[in-house]
C-alpha cells in the first residue's frame, strides 16, 4: 500500500471517529428537538461527511478539473480543522462527567440510601454550555479560512524596506529593487487579479527585479495562461530569477530522473527566457552603472532537511571577489543559516521565499506570528547577523489552500542605501 493511500485512509478514519464523537455530543443536548429535526440533522451531518470524503478520494485518484479538486480539498481541510476545534470542549466535558461519576460511585459506597444509589446509576448529562461554546469556537476557523479564500488570495500588499549596504557603490545608492516570489501559477484562477498585482509592481518603477523561485506547482504547462502577464515584469537593470523546489517537477514525476521530467524542467527554464527574465543557475551577473558594479548571484534550490540541494555556492561565487557588493538569490531561507552565513561571509544580502508564512498568521510592524516559525527560524521579513542580511518574501501566489489569512501576498520594494540618511 502506497504512503498516499495509507495516509488518506488514516485521515478518513480519524475524521469519521471525530464525526461520531461530535454527532453523539450534539444529539445528547438536543432533547428539545422533535423527531423531524433529529432526522434532518442526521441526514445533513452524515450526508455532508460522506459526500466530502467521497469527493476527496475522487479528487486524488481521478483526473478532474483543477478548480473542482481545489474546492473539494479545501472544504475537507476547513471542515477537518473546524471539527478539531470542537473536540477539546467535548474532552473537557467528558472529564467533568467522569469526575462526577467517580464522585457519585465513591459517595454512594458510603451511603446505604437507595435514593442515592439510584442517582449514581443515572446518566450524567453533557454541558449544553460547553457544546455551544465549542461550536462557536469552531465557527471561527471556518469563517476565517473562508474569508481568506474570498478576500486574501489576491490581496497584494507592497512592503517597503531600506537595505543598508556599507560597501554599496555610490552609483547604486538609492536604487529601487523589487522582489516577488512563489508565483505558483498552477494555483491561480483569476487572471485579472494576477494582472492587478503585476501592475502594482510596475507602478513602483523598480530599477531591478528579483524573482526567487517556484514559478509553477508541478509542471511547466501551468504557466500557459499567465506567461503573457508576467512577461510585463521588466526593469532597466534587468529581471533576475531562480528556480524553487516546485520547479523541478519532483512532486509530480518523482525524485528519479526521467525523460519526461527533464523535458518539463527544460520547459520551465524556457518560460523564464520567454518572459525576458535572466535565470541564474548557480551563476552570477555583473550589473554596471557607469564605472561601478555589483554582483547578482543566483543558486538552484538548496533547502535544509528533506528538500533538494541543487545549489552550488562555490560555482555561483566564482570570479566575484572584486565586487564590492554581492546580492544572492536563493529560494529557501534555511540555506542562509545552513551554508551562507558560515561559509560565504562575502554575501551581503540574500533574498528568499519558499515559506509563504504558511499563508496563515499575523504580521504587524512590531509583531509577527505564524505556524511557519516552528519550522523555519527565518520565515518572513528582514533578518541580520553581523554584516550579512536576509529577506524572506512570503510569496505572490498560494499553494494548497487557495487563500491567505493574515499573511497576505507580497510585493517587496527595497531601497538600497550606503548609510542611513
mmCIF file of C-alpha atoms in Angstrom, residues 59-414:
data_model
loop_
_atom_site.group_PDB
_atom_site.id
_atom_site.type_symbol
_atom_site.label_atom_id
_atom_site.label_comp_id
_atom_site.label_asym_id
_atom_site.label_seq_id
_atom_site.Cartn_x
_atom_site.Cartn_y
_atom_site.Cartn_z
ATOM 1 C CA UNK A 59 -10.055 14.251 -6.459
ATOM 2 C CA UNK A 60 -6.905 12.332 -5.574
ATOM 3 C CA UNK A 61 -7.330 9.207 -7.695
ATOM 4 C CA UNK A 62 -9.169 10.586 -10.731
ATOM 5 C CA UNK A 63 -8.343 13.309 -13.223
ATOM 6 C CA UNK A 64 -10.912 16.004 -12.510
ATOM 7 C CA UNK A 65 -10.810 19.746 -13.156
ATOM 8 C CA UNK A 66 -8.302 21.645 -11.054
ATOM 9 C CA UNK A 67 -10.801 24.085 -9.565
ATOM 10 C CA UNK A 68 -13.189 21.294 -8.542
ATOM 11 C CA UNK A 69 -10.328 19.393 -6.941
ATOM 12 C CA UNK A 70 -9.218 22.534 -5.111
ATOM 13 C CA UNK A 71 -12.721 23.264 -3.794
ATOM 14 C CA UNK A 72 -13.114 19.681 -2.511
ATOM 15 C CA UNK A 73 -9.734 19.540 -0.781
ATOM 16 C CA UNK A 74 -10.116 22.992 0.737
ATOM 17 C CA UNK A 75 -13.581 22.189 2.078
ATOM 18 C CA UNK A 76 -12.163 18.992 3.551
ATOM 19 C CA UNK A 77 -9.360 20.966 5.198
ATOM 20 C CA UNK A 78 -11.673 23.665 6.596
ATOM 21 C CA UNK A 79 -14.179 21.085 7.844
ATOM 22 C CA UNK A 80 -11.491 18.985 9.478
ATOM 23 C CA UNK A 81 -9.913 21.994 11.200
ATOM 24 C CA UNK A 82 -13.277 23.279 12.426
ATOM 25 C CA UNK A 83 -14.218 19.924 13.940
ATOM 26 C CA UNK A 84 -10.807 19.634 15.589
ATOM 27 C CA UNK A 85 -11.590 22.897 17.415
ATOM 28 C CA UNK A 86 -14.741 21.380 18.948
ATOM 29 C CA UNK A 87 -13.007 18.283 20.326
ATOM 30 C CA UNK A 88 -11.172 19.974 23.278
ATOM 31 C CA UNK A 89 -14.504 21.272 24.602
ATOM 32 C CA UNK A 90 -16.005 17.778 24.439
ATOM 33 C CA UNK A 91 -12.966 16.309 26.173
ATOM 34 C CA UNK A 92 -13.291 18.871 28.974
ATOM 35 C CA UNK A 93 -16.960 17.987 29.308
ATOM 36 C CA UNK A 94 -16.209 14.254 29.370
ATOM 37 C CA UNK A 95 -13.567 14.858 32.035
ATOM 38 C CA UNK A 96 -16.150 16.752 34.092
ATOM 39 C CA UNK A 97 -18.684 13.959 33.642
ATOM 40 C CA UNK A 98 -16.088 11.371 34.575
ATOM 41 C CA UNK A 99 -15.207 13.162 37.784
ATOM 42 C CA UNK A 100 -18.890 13.454 38.685
ATOM 43 C CA UNK A 101 -19.344 9.724 38.040
ATOM 44 C CA UNK A 102 -16.329 8.840 40.211
ATOM 45 C CA UNK A 103 -17.565 11.109 42.984
ATOM 46 C CA UNK A 104 -21.000 9.503 42.908
ATOM 47 C CA UNK A 105 -19.556 5.994 42.996
ATOM 48 C CA UNK A 106 -17.293 6.787 45.917
ATOM 49 C CA UNK A 107 -20.013 8.670 47.762
ATOM 50 C CA UNK A 108 -22.658 6.001 47.228
ATOM 51 C CA UNK A 109 -20.366 3.298 48.613
ATOM 52 C CA UNK A 110 -20.529 5.114 51.941
ATOM 53 C CA UNK A 111 -24.297 5.561 51.800
ATOM 54 C CA UNK A 112 -26.994 2.909 52.041
ATOM 55 C CA UNK A 113 -29.753 5.272 50.961
ATOM 56 C CA UNK A 114 -31.492 3.632 47.939
ATOM 57 C CA UNK A 115 -32.304 7.065 46.505
ATOM 58 C CA UNK A 116 -28.635 7.943 46.322
ATOM 59 C CA UNK A 117 -27.848 4.527 44.843
ATOM 60 C CA UNK A 118 -30.328 5.152 42.051
ATOM 61 C CA UNK A 119 -28.853 8.582 41.494
ATOM 62 C CA UNK A 120 -25.362 7.126 40.983
ATOM 63 C CA UNK A 121 -26.513 4.984 38.068
ATOM 64 C CA UNK A 122 -28.248 7.830 36.247
ATOM 65 C CA UNK A 123 -26.536 9.169 33.149
ATOM 66 C CA UNK A 124 -24.640 12.392 33.611
ATOM 67 C CA UNK A 125 -25.877 14.924 31.048
ATOM 68 C CA UNK A 126 -23.472 16.874 28.892
ATOM 69 C CA UNK A 127 -22.940 20.572 29.414
ATOM 70 C CA UNK A 128 -25.027 22.433 26.871
ATOM 71 C CA UNK A 129 -22.841 25.483 27.505
ATOM 72 C CA UNK A 130 -19.623 23.670 26.548
ATOM 73 C CA UNK A 131 -21.195 22.188 23.412
ATOM 74 C CA UNK A 132 -22.390 25.611 22.272
ATOM 75 C CA UNK A 133 -19.048 27.237 23.178
ATOM 76 C CA UNK A 134 -17.171 24.603 21.190
ATOM 77 C CA UNK A 135 -19.445 25.105 18.192
ATOM 78 C CA UNK A 136 -18.922 28.865 18.375
ATOM 79 C CA UNK A 137 -15.133 28.485 18.556
ATOM 80 C CA UNK A 138 -15.208 26.021 15.645
ATOM 81 C CA UNK A 139 -17.004 28.625 13.560
ATOM 82 C CA UNK A 140 -14.021 30.967 13.887
ATOM 83 C CA UNK A 141 -11.552 28.942 11.731
ATOM 84 C CA UNK A 142 -14.371 28.074 9.323
ATOM 85 C CA UNK A 143 -15.196 31.756 8.839
ATOM 86 C CA UNK A 144 -11.535 32.815 8.786
ATOM 87 C CA UNK A 145 -10.422 30.313 6.170
ATOM 88 C CA UNK A 146 -13.477 31.005 4.040
ATOM 89 C CA UNK A 147 -12.789 34.749 4.219
ATOM 90 C CA UNK A 148 -9.137 34.054 3.341
ATOM 91 C CA UNK A 149 -10.281 32.473 0.091
ATOM 92 C CA UNK A 150 -12.750 35.204 -0.814
ATOM 93 C CA UNK A 151 -10.547 38.139 0.184
ATOM 94 C CA UNK A 152 -6.945 37.152 0.936
ATOM 95 C CA UNK A 153 -5.752 35.174 -2.069
ATOM 96 C CA UNK A 154 -5.179 38.195 -4.318
ATOM 97 C CA UNK A 155 -4.982 40.971 -1.752
ATOM 98 C CA UNK A 156 -1.492 42.057 -2.827
ATOM 99 C CA UNK A 157 0.424 44.325 -0.495
ATOM 100 C CA UNK A 158 3.518 46.391 -1.272
ATOM 101 C CA UNK A 159 6.062 46.198 1.524
ATOM 102 C CA UNK A 160 8.893 48.695 1.648
ATOM 103 C CA UNK A 161 12.302 48.116 3.145
ATOM 104 C CA UNK A 162 15.534 50.094 3.145
ATOM 105 C CA UNK A 163 18.633 47.902 2.909
ATOM 106 C CA UNK A 164 21.814 49.490 4.175
ATOM 107 C CA UNK A 165 24.900 48.129 2.418
ATOM 108 C CA UNK A 166 28.071 49.923 3.603
ATOM 109 C CA UNK A 167 30.100 48.933 0.541
ATOM 110 C CA UNK A 168 27.419 49.898 -1.965
ATOM 111 C CA UNK A 169 28.933 51.909 -4.843
ATOM 112 C CA UNK A 170 27.659 55.482 -4.981
ATOM 113 C CA UNK A 171 26.081 54.916 -8.404
ATOM 114 C CA UNK A 172 23.705 52.379 -6.806
ATOM 115 C CA UNK A 173 22.877 54.463 -3.740
ATOM 116 C CA UNK A 174 19.106 54.992 -3.746
ATOM 117 C CA UNK A 175 18.442 52.270 -6.319
ATOM 118 C CA UNK A 176 14.980 50.702 -6.170
ATOM 119 C CA UNK A 177 14.841 46.901 -6.177
ATOM 120 C CA UNK A 178 11.641 44.855 -6.464
ATOM 121 C CA UNK A 179 11.132 41.272 -5.326
ATOM 122 C CA UNK A 180 8.359 38.761 -5.908
ATOM 123 C CA UNK A 181 8.469 35.089 -5.064
ATOM 124 C CA UNK A 182 6.474 31.851 -5.196
ATOM 125 C CA UNK A 183 4.116 32.643 -8.062
ATOM 126 C CA UNK A 184 2.735 29.069 -8.137
ATOM 127 C CA UNK A 185 0.887 29.695 -11.366
ATOM 128 C CA UNK A 186 -0.857 26.310 -11.196
ATOM 129 C CA UNK A 187 -2.984 27.602 -8.322
ATOM 130 C CA UNK A 188 -4.291 30.775 -9.973
ATOM 131 C CA UNK A 189 -7.902 31.080 -11.107
ATOM 132 C CA UNK A 190 -8.282 34.842 -11.659
ATOM 133 C CA UNK A 191 -6.201 36.380 -14.452
ATOM 134 C CA UNK A 192 -7.488 39.884 -13.818
ATOM 135 C CA UNK A 193 -6.431 39.779 -10.161
ATOM 136 C CA UNK A 194 -2.980 38.410 -11.049
ATOM 137 C CA UNK A 195 -2.518 41.205 -13.572
ATOM 138 C CA UNK A 196 -3.538 43.703 -10.922
ATOM 139 C CA UNK A 197 -0.674 42.566 -8.705
ATOM 140 C CA UNK A 198 1.808 42.795 -11.564
ATOM 141 C CA UNK A 199 0.630 46.325 -12.294
ATOM 142 C CA UNK A 200 1.219 47.246 -8.646
ATOM 143 C CA UNK A 201 4.826 46.126 -9.038
ATOM 144 C CA UNK A 202 5.254 48.032 -12.292
ATOM 145 C CA UNK A 203 3.772 51.175 -10.750
ATOM 146 C CA UNK A 204 6.719 51.217 -8.354
ATOM 147 C CA UNK A 205 9.108 51.566 -11.333
ATOM 148 C CA UNK A 206 11.872 49.379 -9.848
ATOM 149 C CA UNK A 207 15.357 49.646 -11.365
ATOM 150 C CA UNK A 208 15.824 45.902 -10.990
ATOM 151 C CA UNK A 209 13.577 42.953 -10.068
ATOM 152 C CA UNK A 210 14.292 39.631 -8.349
ATOM 153 C CA UNK A 211 12.078 36.554 -8.629
ATOM 154 C CA UNK A 212 13.072 33.997 -6.021
ATOM 155 C CA UNK A 213 11.615 30.728 -7.237
ATOM 156 C CA UNK A 214 8.556 28.451 -7.585
ATOM 157 C CA UNK A 215 7.139 29.638 -10.860
ATOM 158 C CA UNK A 216 4.841 26.580 -11.007
ATOM 159 C CA UNK A 217 3.380 23.977 -8.685
ATOM 160 C CA UNK A 218 4.394 20.910 -10.655
ATOM 161 C CA UNK A 219 4.541 21.243 -14.436
ATOM 162 C CA UNK A 220 5.595 23.894 -16.940
ATOM 163 C CA UNK A 221 2.206 23.964 -18.687
ATOM 164 C CA UNK A 222 0.721 25.718 -15.643
ATOM 165 C CA UNK A 223 2.324 28.925 -16.904
ATOM 166 C CA UNK A 224 0.498 28.769 -20.223
ATOM 167 C CA UNK A 225 -2.255 31.202 -19.247
ATOM 168 C CA UNK A 226 -0.022 33.554 -17.240
ATOM 169 C CA UNK A 227 3.217 33.860 -19.180
ATOM 170 C CA UNK A 228 1.952 36.893 -21.057
ATOM 171 C CA UNK A 229 1.113 38.618 -17.778
ATOM 172 C CA UNK A 230 4.481 38.070 -16.125
ATOM 173 C CA UNK A 231 6.271 38.975 -19.351
ATOM 174 C CA UNK A 232 5.297 42.541 -18.494
ATOM 175 C CA UNK A 233 7.633 42.438 -15.483
ATOM 176 C CA UNK A 234 10.640 44.323 -16.829
ATOM 177 C CA UNK A 235 13.192 46.681 -15.296
ATOM 178 C CA UNK A 236 16.002 48.887 -16.687
ATOM 179 C CA UNK A 237 18.767 46.872 -15.000
ATOM 180 C CA UNK A 238 17.098 43.521 -15.579
ATOM 181 C CA UNK A 239 14.862 40.884 -14.025
ATOM 182 C CA UNK A 240 16.863 38.104 -12.370
ATOM 183 C CA UNK A 241 15.250 34.822 -11.416
ATOM 184 C CA UNK A 242 15.992 31.421 -9.892
ATOM 185 C CA UNK A 243 14.263 28.062 -9.528
ATOM 186 C CA UNK A 244 12.407 26.860 -6.430
ATOM 187 C CA UNK A 245 11.804 23.365 -5.150
ATOM 188 C CA UNK A 246 8.496 23.044 -7.046
ATOM 189 C CA UNK A 247 10.027 23.978 -10.397
ATOM 190 C CA UNK A 248 11.977 20.727 -10.795
ATOM 191 C CA UNK A 249 8.903 18.505 -11.078
ATOM 192 C CA UNK A 250 9.973 16.272 -8.186
ATOM 193 C CA UNK A 251 6.475 16.265 -6.672
ATOM 194 C CA UNK A 252 4.858 15.262 -9.955
ATOM 195 C CA UNK A 253 7.374 12.980 -11.673
ATOM 196 C CA UNK A 254 9.105 11.679 -8.547
ATOM 197 C CA UNK A 255 12.699 12.184 -7.380
ATOM 198 C CA UNK A 256 14.226 9.899 -10.027
ATOM 199 C CA UNK A 257 15.359 11.312 -13.373
ATOM 200 C CA UNK A 258 13.238 10.577 -16.432
ATOM 201 C CA UNK A 259 12.912 11.957 -19.974
ATOM 202 C CA UNK A 260 9.505 13.485 -19.140
ATOM 203 C CA UNK A 261 10.882 15.179 -16.043
ATOM 204 C CA UNK A 262 13.868 16.543 -17.971
ATOM 205 C CA UNK A 263 11.598 17.931 -20.697
ATOM 206 C CA UNK A 264 9.390 19.584 -18.113
ATOM 207 C CA UNK A 265 12.349 21.271 -16.408
ATOM 208 C CA UNK A 266 13.607 22.480 -19.781
ATOM 209 C CA UNK A 267 10.166 23.967 -20.447
ATOM 210 C CA UNK A 268 10.153 25.728 -17.061
ATOM 211 C CA UNK A 269 13.524 27.266 -17.870
ATOM 212 C CA UNK A 270 12.209 28.263 -21.298
ATOM 213 C CA UNK A 271 9.335 30.129 -19.634
ATOM 214 C CA UNK A 272 11.867 32.355 -17.843
ATOM 215 C CA UNK A 273 13.604 33.034 -21.141
ATOM 216 C CA UNK A 274 10.342 33.749 -22.974
ATOM 217 C CA UNK A 275 9.411 36.300 -20.311
ATOM 218 C CA UNK A 276 12.755 38.026 -20.693
ATOM 219 C CA UNK A 277 13.952 37.013 -17.216
ATOM 220 C CA UNK A 278 17.601 36.186 -16.631
ATOM 221 C CA UNK A 279 17.517 32.764 -14.964
ATOM 222 C CA UNK A 280 20.554 32.186 -12.756
ATOM 223 C CA UNK A 281 21.515 28.528 -12.395
ATOM 224 C CA UNK A 282 24.438 28.625 -9.953
ATOM 225 C CA UNK A 283 25.652 31.689 -11.826
ATOM 226 C CA UNK A 284 26.377 35.347 -11.303
ATOM 227 C CA UNK A 285 25.930 38.537 -13.254
ATOM 228 C CA UNK A 286 27.647 41.899 -13.040
ATOM 229 C CA UNK A 287 25.291 44.859 -13.015
ATOM 230 C CA UNK A 288 27.033 48.032 -14.068
ATOM 231 C CA UNK A 289 26.165 51.714 -13.716
ATOM 232 C CA UNK A 290 28.832 53.960 -15.128
ATOM 233 C CA UNK A 291 32.129 52.551 -13.985
ATOM 234 C CA UNK A 292 30.766 50.832 -10.876
ATOM 235 C CA UNK A 293 29.472 47.278 -10.481
ATOM 236 C CA UNK A 294 27.675 45.000 -8.051
ATOM 237 C CA UNK A 295 27.156 41.241 -8.279
ATOM 238 C CA UNK A 296 23.853 39.381 -8.588
ATOM 239 C CA UNK A 297 24.262 35.713 -7.716
ATOM 240 C CA UNK A 298 21.639 33.012 -8.109
ATOM 241 C CA UNK A 299 21.713 29.390 -6.961
ATOM 242 C CA UNK A 300 19.452 26.490 -7.706
ATOM 243 C CA UNK A 301 17.279 25.214 -4.890
ATOM 244 C CA UNK A 302 19.083 24.364 -1.669
ATOM 245 C CA UNK A 303 16.981 23.506 1.358
ATOM 246 C CA UNK A 304 17.724 22.015 4.752
ATOM 247 C CA UNK A 305 16.234 18.659 5.690
ATOM 248 C CA UNK A 306 14.252 16.812 3.051
ATOM 249 C CA UNK A 307 14.440 19.492 0.358
ATOM 250 C CA UNK A 308 16.701 19.080 -2.656
ATOM 251 C CA UNK A 309 20.172 20.569 -2.573
ATOM 252 C CA UNK A 310 20.938 21.538 -6.156
ATOM 253 C CA UNK A 311 22.562 24.849 -5.250
ATOM 254 C CA UNK A 312 26.307 25.323 -5.729
ATOM 255 C CA UNK A 313 27.608 28.361 -3.911
ATOM 256 C CA UNK A 314 31.190 27.558 -4.938
ATOM 257 C CA UNK A 315 30.147 27.878 -8.586
ATOM 258 C CA UNK A 316 27.863 30.877 -8.141
ATOM 259 C CA UNK A 317 30.546 32.918 -6.354
ATOM 260 C CA UNK A 318 33.255 32.203 -8.898
ATOM 261 C CA UNK A 319 35.113 35.317 -10.149
ATOM 262 C CA UNK A 320 33.214 37.700 -7.857
ATOM 263 C CA UNK A 321 35.947 38.557 -5.349
ATOM 264 C CA UNK A 322 36.472 42.027 -6.797
ATOM 265 C CA UNK A 323 32.809 43.051 -6.499
ATOM 266 C CA UNK A 324 32.094 45.365 -3.536
ATOM 267 C CA UNK A 325 28.517 44.095 -3.017
ATOM 268 C CA UNK A 326 27.063 40.655 -3.701
ATOM 269 C CA UNK A 327 23.324 40.032 -3.625
ATOM 270 C CA UNK A 328 22.276 36.371 -3.551
ATOM 271 C CA UNK A 329 19.010 34.853 -4.764
ATOM 272 C CA UNK A 330 18.320 31.525 -3.018
ATOM 273 C CA UNK A 331 14.781 30.181 -2.772
ATOM 274 C CA UNK A 332 14.845 28.500 0.644
ATOM 275 C CA UNK A 333 15.733 30.710 3.640
ATOM 276 C CA UNK A 334 17.177 27.717 5.529
ATOM 277 C CA UNK A 335 20.101 27.953 3.089
ATOM 278 C CA UNK A 336 21.203 31.203 4.758
ATOM 279 C CA UNK A 337 21.841 29.722 8.192
ATOM 280 C CA UNK A 338 22.910 26.296 6.964
ATOM 281 C CA UNK A 339 25.566 27.355 4.462
ATOM 282 C CA UNK A 340 25.741 31.031 3.552
ATOM 283 C CA UNK A 341 26.372 32.530 6.998
ATOM 284 C CA UNK A 342 29.089 30.086 7.928
ATOM 285 C CA UNK A 343 30.794 29.584 4.595
ATOM 286 C CA UNK A 344 30.279 32.697 2.479
ATOM 287 C CA UNK A 345 30.800 35.878 4.508
ATOM 288 C CA UNK A 346 31.243 37.835 1.276
ATOM 289 C CA UNK A 347 27.457 37.647 0.645
ATOM 290 C CA UNK A 348 25.987 40.980 1.737
ATOM 291 C CA UNK A 349 22.300 40.118 1.403
ATOM 292 C CA UNK A 350 20.279 37.064 0.450
ATOM 293 C CA UNK A 351 16.732 37.122 -0.951
ATOM 294 C CA UNK A 352 14.394 34.149 -0.429
ATOM 295 C CA UNK A 353 10.775 32.987 -0.450
ATOM 296 C CA UNK A 354 9.501 29.419 -0.025
ATOM 297 C CA UNK A 355 7.736 29.608 3.362
ATOM 298 C CA UNK A 356 4.575 31.521 2.307
ATOM 299 C CA UNK A 357 4.329 32.293 6.026
ATOM 300 C CA UNK A 358 2.148 29.174 5.758
ATOM 301 C CA UNK A 359 -0.471 31.604 4.382
ATOM 302 C CA UNK A 360 -1.799 31.967 7.904
ATOM 303 C CA UNK A 361 -0.734 34.173 10.776
ATOM 304 C CA UNK A 362 -0.258 37.752 11.906
ATOM 305 C CA UNK A 363 2.219 40.326 10.649
ATOM 306 C CA UNK A 364 2.293 43.842 12.024
ATOM 307 C CA UNK A 365 5.020 46.445 12.225
ATOM 308 C CA UNK A 366 6.172 45.221 15.624
ATOM 309 C CA UNK A 367 4.916 41.658 15.831
ATOM 310 C CA UNK A 368 4.623 38.600 13.635
ATOM 311 C CA UNK A 369 3.463 35.051 14.253
ATOM 312 C CA UNK A 370 2.727 32.052 12.089
ATOM 313 C CA UNK A 371 2.961 28.272 12.437
ATOM 314 C CA UNK A 372 5.796 28.696 9.943
ATOM 315 C CA UNK A 373 8.082 29.921 12.720
ATOM 316 C CA UNK A 374 8.067 26.455 14.271
ATOM 317 C CA UNK A 375 9.570 25.078 11.063
ATOM 318 C CA UNK A 376 11.824 27.917 9.890
ATOM 319 C CA UNK A 377 13.983 30.117 12.090
ATOM 320 C CA UNK A 378 13.764 32.803 9.380
ATOM 321 C CA UNK A 379 10.341 32.740 7.735
ATOM 322 C CA UNK A 380 9.188 36.296 6.883
ATOM 323 C CA UNK A 381 10.739 39.712 6.594
ATOM 324 C CA UNK A 382 14.217 41.036 7.369
ATOM 325 C CA UNK A 383 16.970 39.337 9.368
ATOM 326 C CA UNK A 384 20.561 40.317 10.050
ATOM 327 C CA UNK A 385 23.571 38.698 11.666
ATOM 328 C CA UNK A 386 26.734 40.727 11.696
ATOM 329 C CA UNK A 387 27.266 42.258 8.280
ATOM 330 C CA UNK A 388 25.031 39.737 6.463
ATOM 331 C CA UNK A 389 21.330 40.191 5.792
ATOM 332 C CA UNK A 390 18.403 38.045 4.676
ATOM 333 C CA UNK A 391 14.955 38.977 3.422
ATOM 334 C CA UNK A 392 12.177 36.375 3.176
ATOM 335 C CA UNK A 393 9.262 37.304 0.914
ATOM 336 C CA UNK A 394 6.043 35.450 1.877
ATOM 337 C CA UNK A 395 5.044 34.941 -1.726
ATOM 338 C CA UNK A 396 2.934 36.259 -4.567
ATOM 339 C CA UNK A 397 0.760 33.184 -5.057
ATOM 340 C CA UNK A 398 -0.579 30.359 -2.938
ATOM 341 C CA UNK A 399 -0.358 26.595 -2.736
ATOM 342 C CA UNK A 400 -2.825 24.021 -1.416
ATOM 343 C CA UNK A 401 -5.185 26.272 0.492
ATOM 344 C CA UNK A 402 -6.347 28.829 -2.133
ATOM 345 C CA UNK A 403 -6.320 31.788 0.200
ATOM 346 C CA UNK A 404 -4.420 33.689 2.862
ATOM 347 C CA UNK A 405 -5.383 34.667 6.392
ATOM 348 C CA UNK A 406 -3.258 37.445 7.857
ATOM 349 C CA UNK A 407 -0.213 36.623 5.731
ATOM 350 C CA UNK A 408 -1.126 38.444 2.519
ATOM 351 C CA UNK A 409 0.590 38.129 -0.883
ATOM 352 C CA UNK A 410 3.667 40.318 -1.016
ATOM 353 C CA UNK A 411 5.440 42.628 -3.429
ATOM 354 C CA UNK A 412 8.612 43.905 -1.806
ATOM 355 C CA UNK A 413 10.268 47.183 -2.771
ATOM 356 C CA UNK A 414 13.780 47.787 -1.434
#
